[in-house]
């Protein structure tokens, strides 16, 4: 699973293609070429265990001759690797023994045998002394986790990496871990933490094995928009030179970010519509598509209403380039969910904002929690009395 600097690993390209093959919104004609790419990648890397998984999931059809051929190649390669390990243990030093075990670990990762890869990585770790090399093994484990979207494995590996860094470790690996953790946070809907981790890695990004730099900027902008206030967004994202050099190459992203900051709401909705397809077809963002859509709309509606004590629904609809009925329907849902602090005067066709005071909100929350606690105590006292 080694990747050259600046190139994404073939395993992650394969994982994305498999995701698209399963996606209902991808056209059948596109799936034909995707299936060819998936089968070619599987055959080139002799991924017999992963091929069996794809067949079981009905992503590809079983070709027994192809499967048998891959199994034979795997057996031959495992035999060679075992011979190298035996030779290293008998005739060479500890570092050569470790390298031989690592080669076997990487082979299992390459063929998509998750269980054997993790088992072999543990064996390799037992032969490893240096903290930096132990960290590299954790990165391999994290890559397996992201390939299979095993969040439990990812979470445990991130915790393990942090403990290793307490013993030492260089800045390059620490910065790489930030991106891995950011991707994990984004994939588990912790967008605020993901944005902070991504922003801290913009100038030191080297994790090309996960995704290209353009994709990293795409994730950074998307997570920042729903996590940062206007001042922080301007300083860290809108004016960031690293983002400015790349953002124009990503369709609709520049319009999405700048129209929000410049309060060009009609342009924002147009760019937003263009980005929805990219978000929906992203392997990590797809499960959170509806949630992200709601959060973005909450941000933009809140920003618009921030400037007014009251505003007509018609004026707001005109600003966003949509119908009055659409805005009425949208705001009703967000107000009911407590996402927007305003009320609709349907008769007058006016929106009235009622910005909550922070101290008052805290007071109300304390009262509410106090009432809840008193009710619990009363219920408990009745049970004890019985």
Short mmCIF file of C-alpha atoms in Angstrom, two decimals:
data_model
loop_
_atom_site.label_atom_id
_atom_site.label_comp_id
_atom_site.label_asym_id
_atom_site.label_seq_id
_atom_site.Cartn_x
_atom_site.Cartn_y
_atom_site.Cartn_z
CA UNK A 1 0.00 0.00 0.00
CA UNK A 2 2.95 2.27 -0.59
CA UNK A 3 2.29 5.50 -2.46
CA UNK A 4 4.73 7.68 -4.31
CA UNK A 5 4.81 11.30 -3.19
CA UNK A 6 2.00 13.26 -4.82
CA UNK A 7 -0.01 10.22 -5.95
CA UNK A 8 -3.10 8.65 -4.41
CA UNK A 9 -2.86 4.97 -3.53
CA UNK A 10 -4.52 2.59 -5.98
CA UNK A 11 -6.42 0.98 -3.09
CA UNK A 12 -8.30 4.21 -2.36
CA UNK A 13 -9.04 4.76 -6.04
CA UNK A 14 -10.41 1.20 -6.12
CA UNK A 15 -12.48 1.77 -2.96
CA UNK A 16 -14.00 4.92 -4.50
CA UNK A 17 -14.84 3.09 -7.76
CA UNK A 18 -16.51 0.27 -5.81
CA UNK A 19 -18.53 2.90 -3.89
CA UNK A 20 -19.67 4.46 -7.20
CA UNK A 21 -20.59 1.02 -8.57
CA UNK A 22 -22.96 0.54 -5.63
CA UNK A 23 -24.34 4.10 -5.82
CA UNK A 24 -27.91 4.30 -7.21
CA UNK A 25 -27.37 7.77 -8.73
CA UNK A 26 -24.52 6.69 -11.01
CA UNK A 27 -25.68 5.97 -14.56
CA UNK A 28 -25.55 2.35 -15.77
CA UNK A 29 -23.44 3.34 -18.78
CA UNK A 30 -20.82 4.83 -16.41
CA UNK A 31 -20.92 1.70 -14.26
CA UNK A 32 -19.77 -0.41 -17.23
CA UNK A 33 -16.39 1.37 -17.39
CA UNK A 34 -16.19 1.52 -13.58
CA UNK A 35 -16.66 -2.26 -13.36
CA UNK A 36 -13.88 -2.79 -15.91
CA UNK A 37 -11.55 -0.56 -13.86
CA UNK A 38 -12.43 -2.40 -10.63
CA UNK A 39 -11.83 -5.86 -12.14
CA UNK A 40 -8.55 -4.70 -13.72
CA UNK A 41 -7.31 -3.29 -10.38
CA UNK A 42 -8.32 -6.49 -8.54
CA UNK A 43 -6.56 -8.73 -11.09
CA UNK A 44 -3.41 -6.58 -11.24
CA UNK A 45 -2.97 -6.80 -7.46
CA UNK A 46 -4.17 -10.44 -7.12
CA UNK A 47 -6.87 -9.32 -4.68
CA UNK A 48 -8.59 -12.72 -4.33
CA UNK A 49 -10.04 -12.07 -0.82
CA UNK A 50 -11.44 -8.69 -1.89
CA UNK A 51 -12.73 -10.21 -5.16
CA UNK A 52 -14.72 -12.76 -3.13
CA UNK A 53 -16.24 -9.91 -1.11
CA UNK A 54 -17.25 -8.07 -4.29
CA UNK A 55 -18.86 -11.25 -5.66
CA UNK A 56 -20.74 -11.80 -2.37
CA UNK A 57 -21.99 -8.18 -2.52
CA UNK A 58 -23.05 -8.74 -6.17
CA UNK A 59 -20.84 -5.90 -7.37
CA UNK A 60 -19.12 -8.15 -9.93
CA UNK A 61 -19.89 -11.61 -11.37
CA UNK A 62 -17.76 -14.60 -10.35
CA UNK A 63 -15.14 -15.76 -12.83
CA UNK A 64 -13.77 -18.95 -11.23
CA UNK A 65 -10.73 -19.15 -13.52
CA UNK A 66 -9.67 -15.60 -12.53
CA UNK A 67 -10.16 -16.39 -8.82
CA UNK A 68 -8.18 -19.65 -9.07
CA UNK A 69 -5.36 -17.90 -10.93
CA UNK A 70 -5.10 -15.20 -8.24
CA UNK A 71 -5.11 -17.82 -5.44
CA UNK A 72 -2.21 -19.69 -7.08
CA UNK A 73 -0.18 -16.47 -7.38
CA UNK A 74 -0.92 -15.60 -3.73
CA UNK A 75 0.25 -19.04 -2.53
CA UNK A 76 3.48 -18.71 -4.50
CA UNK A 77 4.16 -15.20 -3.18
CA UNK A 78 3.39 -16.15 0.46
CA UNK A 79 5.81 -19.08 0.12
CA UNK A 80 8.56 -16.74 -1.15
CA UNK A 81 7.91 -14.25 1.66
CA UNK A 82 8.01 -17.01 4.30
CA UNK A 83 11.34 -18.21 2.87
CA UNK A 84 12.75 -14.66 3.10
CA UNK A 85 11.59 -14.41 6.72
CA UNK A 86 13.17 -17.78 7.59
CA UNK A 87 16.40 -16.79 5.84
CA UNK A 88 16.51 -13.43 7.66
CA UNK A 89 15.93 -15.09 11.04
CA UNK A 90 18.73 -17.59 10.44
CA UNK A 91 21.37 -15.52 8.66
CA UNK A 92 20.64 -11.80 9.04
CA UNK A 93 20.08 -9.13 11.72
CA UNK A 94 16.98 -7.86 13.51
CA UNK A 95 16.31 -5.02 11.06
CA UNK A 96 16.31 -7.46 8.11
CA UNK A 97 13.89 -9.76 9.99
CA UNK A 98 11.59 -6.78 10.56
CA UNK A 99 11.78 -5.74 6.89
CA UNK A 100 10.89 -9.30 5.81
CA UNK A 101 7.83 -9.32 8.11
CA UNK A 102 6.86 -5.83 6.90
CA UNK A 103 7.01 -7.02 3.28
CA UNK A 104 4.56 -9.80 4.14
CA UNK A 105 2.26 -7.29 5.91
CA UNK A 106 2.25 -5.01 2.85
CA UNK A 107 1.53 -7.98 0.60
CA UNK A 108 -1.59 -8.89 2.62
CA UNK A 109 -2.67 -5.24 2.52
CA UNK A 110 -2.17 -5.18 -1.27
CA UNK A 111 -4.33 -8.27 -1.88
CA UNK A 112 -7.11 -6.99 0.42
CA UNK A 113 -6.87 -9.68 3.11
CA UNK A 114 -7.83 -7.52 6.09
CA UNK A 115 -7.55 -10.07 8.92
CA UNK A 116 -4.18 -11.49 7.85
CA UNK A 117 -2.83 -7.98 7.19
CA UNK A 118 -3.73 -6.81 10.71
CA UNK A 119 -2.33 -10.00 12.22
CA UNK A 120 0.94 -9.65 10.30
CA UNK A 121 1.23 -5.95 11.24
CA UNK A 122 1.09 -6.99 14.92
CA UNK A 123 3.91 -9.49 14.29
CA UNK A 124 5.92 -6.75 12.55
CA UNK A 125 5.27 -4.37 15.47
CA UNK A 126 6.70 -6.93 17.91
CA UNK A 127 9.93 -6.79 15.86
CA UNK A 128 9.97 -2.96 15.81
CA UNK A 129 11.79 -0.74 18.33
CA UNK A 130 11.89 2.78 16.81
CA UNK A 131 8.87 5.01 17.52
CA UNK A 132 8.87 6.37 13.96
CA UNK A 133 8.66 2.88 12.48
CA UNK A 134 5.88 1.94 14.91
CA UNK A 135 4.02 5.06 13.75
CA UNK A 136 4.36 3.94 10.13
CA UNK A 137 2.71 0.63 11.08
CA UNK A 138 -0.17 2.58 12.66
CA UNK A 139 -0.56 4.54 9.40
CA UNK A 140 -0.81 1.24 7.49
CA UNK A 141 -3.52 0.13 9.95
CA UNK A 142 -5.35 3.43 9.45
CA UNK A 143 -5.22 2.94 5.68
CA UNK A 144 -6.80 -0.50 6.10
CA UNK A 145 -9.46 1.12 8.29
CA UNK A 146 -10.31 3.77 5.70
CA UNK A 147 -10.29 1.23 2.86
CA UNK A 148 -12.92 -0.86 4.66
CA UNK A 149 -14.54 2.14 6.46
CA UNK A 150 -13.92 0.37 9.79
CA UNK A 151 -14.38 3.31 12.17
CA UNK A 152 -13.70 1.26 15.29
CA UNK A 153 -10.29 0.25 13.92
CA UNK A 154 -9.59 3.85 12.86
CA UNK A 155 -10.52 5.27 16.27
CA UNK A 156 -8.32 2.78 18.15
CA UNK A 157 -5.42 3.39 15.75
CA UNK A 158 -5.63 7.19 16.19
CA UNK A 159 -5.57 6.77 19.99
CA UNK A 160 -2.59 4.43 19.66
CA UNK A 161 -0.76 6.95 17.45
CA UNK A 162 -1.30 9.75 20.00
CA UNK A 163 0.16 7.57 22.77
CA UNK A 164 3.19 6.83 20.59
CA UNK A 165 3.71 10.56 20.02
CA UNK A 166 4.01 11.01 23.78
CA UNK A 167 7.17 8.87 23.52
CA UNK A 168 8.52 10.96 20.63
CA UNK A 169 7.92 11.26 16.90
CA UNK A 170 8.69 13.82 14.21
CA UNK A 171 6.53 16.72 13.02
CA UNK A 172 6.00 15.24 9.57
CA UNK A 173 4.22 12.20 11.02
CA UNK A 174 2.27 14.36 13.49
CA UNK A 175 1.01 16.52 10.64
CA UNK A 176 0.03 13.42 8.66
CA UNK A 177 -1.94 12.14 11.63
CA UNK A 178 -3.89 15.43 11.72
CA UNK A 179 -5.22 14.72 8.22
CA UNK A 180 -6.09 11.11 9.08
CA UNK A 181 -7.90 12.24 12.23
CA UNK A 182 -9.62 15.06 10.33
CA UNK A 183 -10.88 12.59 7.73
CA UNK A 184 -12.13 10.32 10.54
CA UNK A 185 -13.93 13.26 12.22
CA UNK A 186 -15.51 14.33 8.92
CA UNK A 187 -16.60 10.74 8.21
CA UNK A 188 -18.24 10.54 11.65
CA UNK A 189 -19.99 13.93 11.34
CA UNK A 190 -17.71 15.90 13.67
CA UNK A 191 -17.27 18.69 11.13
CA UNK A 192 -16.00 21.33 13.56
CA UNK A 193 -13.06 19.25 14.76
CA UNK A 194 -12.39 18.09 11.17
CA UNK A 195 -12.21 21.72 9.98
CA UNK A 196 -9.72 22.67 12.71
CA UNK A 197 -7.50 19.66 11.94
CA UNK A 198 -7.61 20.27 8.18
CA UNK A 199 -6.85 23.98 8.57
CA UNK A 200 -3.87 23.11 10.74
CA UNK A 201 -2.49 20.90 7.97
CA UNK A 202 -2.93 23.12 4.89
CA UNK A 203 0.67 24.33 4.69
CA UNK A 204 2.19 20.95 5.67
CA UNK A 205 -0.02 18.53 3.70
CA UNK A 206 1.83 15.37 2.63
CA UNK A 207 -0.85 12.66 2.89
CA UNK A 208 -1.22 12.18 -0.85
CA UNK A 209 -1.82 8.47 -0.26
CA UNK A 210 -5.35 9.29 0.98
CA UNK A 211 -6.39 11.86 -1.62
CA UNK A 212 -4.96 14.60 -3.89
CA UNK A 213 -4.37 18.11 -2.52
CA UNK A 214 -7.40 19.43 -4.43
CA UNK A 215 -9.68 16.98 -2.63
CA UNK A 216 -8.13 18.00 0.70
CA UNK A 217 -8.95 21.66 -0.03
CA UNK A 218 -12.48 20.62 -1.05
CA UNK A 219 -12.99 18.92 2.34
CA UNK A 220 -11.37 21.85 4.19
CA UNK A 221 -13.69 24.45 2.62
CA UNK A 222 -16.84 22.34 3.08
CA UNK A 223 -16.16 21.63 6.76
CA UNK A 224 -15.04 25.22 7.49
CA UNK A 225 -18.16 26.84 6.05
CA UNK A 226 -20.45 25.16 8.58
CA UNK A 227 -17.96 25.37 11.49
CA UNK A 228 -16.33 28.83 11.48
CA UNK A 229 -17.71 32.30 12.15
CA UNK A 230 -17.38 34.98 9.43
CA UNK A 231 -14.18 36.52 10.84
CA UNK A 232 -12.39 33.15 11.15
CA UNK A 233 -13.67 32.08 7.72
CA UNK A 234 -12.18 35.23 6.15
CA UNK A 235 -8.81 34.84 7.88
CA UNK A 236 -8.32 31.08 7.60
CA UNK A 237 -10.13 30.15 4.39
CA UNK A 238 -11.22 33.03 2.10
CA UNK A 239 -7.80 34.77 2.23
CA UNK A 240 -5.61 31.67 2.74
CA UNK A 241 -2.98 31.63 -0.06
CA UNK A 242 -2.79 27.80 -0.09
CA UNK A 243 -6.54 27.61 -0.72
CA UNK A 244 -6.53 30.44 -3.26
CA UNK A 245 -4.01 28.62 -5.47
CA UNK A 246 -6.22 25.52 -5.77
CA UNK A 247 -9.86 26.54 -5.24
CA UNK A 248 -10.36 27.82 -8.80
CA UNK A 249 -9.60 24.34 -10.19
CA UNK A 250 -12.50 22.75 -8.27
CA UNK A 251 -15.88 23.25 -9.96
CA UNK A 252 -18.29 25.57 -8.08
CA UNK A 253 -16.19 25.66 -4.89
CA UNK A 254 -14.87 29.22 -5.30
CA UNK A 255 -18.38 30.51 -6.03
CA UNK A 256 -19.75 28.56 -3.08
CA UNK A 257 -17.26 30.06 -0.60
CA UNK A 258 -16.98 33.63 -1.91
CA UNK A 259 -20.68 34.17 -2.61
CA UNK A 260 -21.45 33.14 0.99
CA UNK A 261 -18.87 35.55 2.41
CA UNK A 262 -19.89 38.36 0.01
CA UNK A 263 -23.60 37.80 0.79
CA UNK A 264 -24.41 37.06 -2.88
CA UNK A 265 -27.13 34.60 -1.95
CA UNK A 266 -28.50 33.97 -5.43
CA UNK A 267 -25.01 33.03 -6.67
CA UNK A 268 -24.51 30.96 -3.51
CA UNK A 269 -27.58 28.81 -4.18
CA UNK A 270 -26.46 28.31 -7.79
CA UNK A 271 -22.98 27.15 -6.70
CA UNK A 272 -24.51 25.09 -3.91
CA UNK A 273 -26.65 23.20 -6.41
CA UNK A 274 -23.55 22.49 -8.50
CA UNK A 275 -21.69 21.06 -5.48
CA UNK A 276 -24.46 18.73 -4.30
CA UNK A 277 -23.56 16.08 -6.88
CA UNK A 278 -19.90 16.09 -5.80
CA UNK A 279 -20.88 15.72 -2.13
CA UNK A 280 -23.42 12.99 -2.88
CA UNK A 281 -20.84 10.99 -4.87
CA UNK A 282 -18.09 11.36 -2.27
CA UNK A 283 -17.34 8.17 -0.36
CA UNK A 284 -16.77 9.92 2.98
CA UNK A 285 -19.46 12.65 2.74
CA UNK A 286 -22.28 10.65 1.17
CA UNK A 287 -23.71 9.26 4.49
CA UNK A 288 -23.98 12.85 5.78
CA UNK A 289 -25.37 14.41 2.60
CA UNK A 290 -28.80 15.43 3.98
CA UNK A 291 -27.31 16.61 7.29
CA UNK A 292 -24.70 18.75 5.50
CA UNK A 293 -27.33 20.27 3.21
CA UNK A 294 -29.37 21.32 6.26
CA UNK A 295 -26.35 22.74 8.09
CA UNK A 296 -25.26 24.85 5.11
CA UNK A 297 -28.76 26.27 4.68
CA UNK A 298 -28.90 27.06 8.41
CA UNK A 299 -25.62 29.01 8.11
CA UNK A 300 -26.71 31.02 5.08
CA UNK A 301 -30.23 31.79 6.38
CA UNK A 302 -28.82 32.83 9.77
CA UNK A 303 -26.30 35.10 8.06
CA UNK A 304 -29.01 36.78 5.98
CA UNK A 305 -31.33 37.32 8.96
CA UNK A 306 -28.48 38.65 11.13
CA UNK A 307 -28.72 42.00 9.31
CA UNK A 308 -32.43 42.54 9.97
CA UNK A 309 -34.82 43.08 12.85
CA UNK A 310 -37.61 42.29 10.39
CA UNK A 311 -37.72 41.60 6.64
CA UNK A 312 -40.43 40.61 4.19
CA UNK A 313 -40.49 37.02 3.01
CA UNK A 314 -40.71 38.32 -0.55
CA UNK A 315 -37.45 40.29 -0.15
CA UNK A 316 -35.67 37.23 1.22
CA UNK A 317 -37.01 35.02 -1.57
CA UNK A 318 -35.80 37.57 -4.14
CA UNK A 319 -32.34 37.71 -2.54
CA UNK A 320 -32.01 33.93 -2.79
CA UNK A 321 -33.57 33.66 -6.24
CA UNK A 322 -36.35 31.29 -5.10
CA UNK A 323 -40.13 31.47 -4.63
CA UNK A 324 -41.90 32.84 -1.55
CA UNK A 325 -43.50 29.44 -0.92
CA UNK A 326 -40.10 27.74 -0.93
CA UNK A 327 -38.62 30.17 1.62
CA UNK A 328 -41.76 29.90 3.77
CA UNK A 329 -41.56 26.11 3.75
CA UNK A 330 -37.79 26.08 4.41
CA UNK A 331 -37.84 28.56 7.28
CA UNK A 332 -40.82 26.89 8.93
CA UNK A 333 -38.87 23.65 9.26
CA UNK A 334 -35.72 25.33 10.56
CA UNK A 335 -37.63 27.49 13.07
CA UNK A 336 -39.54 24.44 14.37
CA UNK A 337 -36.25 22.57 14.79
CA UNK A 338 -34.77 25.50 16.77
CA UNK A 339 -32.12 26.17 14.12
CA UNK A 340 -33.27 29.74 13.34
CA UNK A 341 -34.27 32.39 15.89
CA UNK A 342 -37.12 34.17 14.16
CA UNK A 343 -40.87 33.97 13.66
CA UNK A 344 -43.06 34.26 10.58
CA UNK A 345 -45.97 36.71 10.42
CA UNK A 346 -47.85 34.98 7.62
CA UNK A 347 -50.57 37.66 7.41
CA UNK A 348 -48.14 40.54 6.98
CA UNK A 349 -45.68 38.38 5.04
CA UNK A 350 -42.87 39.43 7.38
CA UNK A 351 -40.05 37.63 9.20
CA UNK A 352 -39.22 38.97 12.66
CA UNK A 353 -35.90 37.96 14.22
CA UNK A 354 -35.53 37.35 17.95
CA UNK A 355 -31.86 36.87 18.63
CA UNK A 356 -31.33 34.97 21.85
CA UNK A 357 -29.30 36.58 24.59
CA UNK A 358 -26.52 34.24 25.72
CA UNK A 359 -27.04 34.83 29.46
CA UNK A 360 -30.82 34.52 29.11
CA UNK A 361 -30.43 31.27 27.14
CA UNK A 362 -28.15 29.88 29.88
CA UNK A 363 -30.67 30.93 32.54
CA UNK A 364 -33.53 29.24 30.66
CA UNK A 365 -31.47 26.06 30.18
CA UNK A 366 -30.64 25.99 33.93
CA UNK A 367 -34.33 26.40 34.84
CA UNK A 368 -35.31 23.64 32.43
CA UNK A 369 -32.66 21.25 33.78
CA UNK A 370 -33.65 22.15 37.35
CA UNK A 371 -37.31 21.34 36.65
CA UNK A 372 -36.28 18.04 35.09
CA UNK A 373 -34.14 17.18 38.14
CA UNK A 374 -36.98 18.04 40.57
CA UNK A 375 -39.38 15.82 38.62
CA UNK A 376 -36.90 12.93 38.79
CA UNK A 377 -36.44 13.41 42.55
CA UNK A 378 -40.20 13.45 43.11
CA UNK A 379 -40.64 10.24 41.12
CA UNK A 380 -37.77 8.60 43.05
CA UNK A 381 -39.24 9.68 46.43
CA UNK A 382 -42.59 8.09 45.53
CA UNK A 383 -40.83 4.82 44.70
CA UNK A 384 -38.86 4.91 47.98
CA UNK A 385 -42.03 5.67 49.99
CA UNK A 386 -43.70 2.58 48.50
#
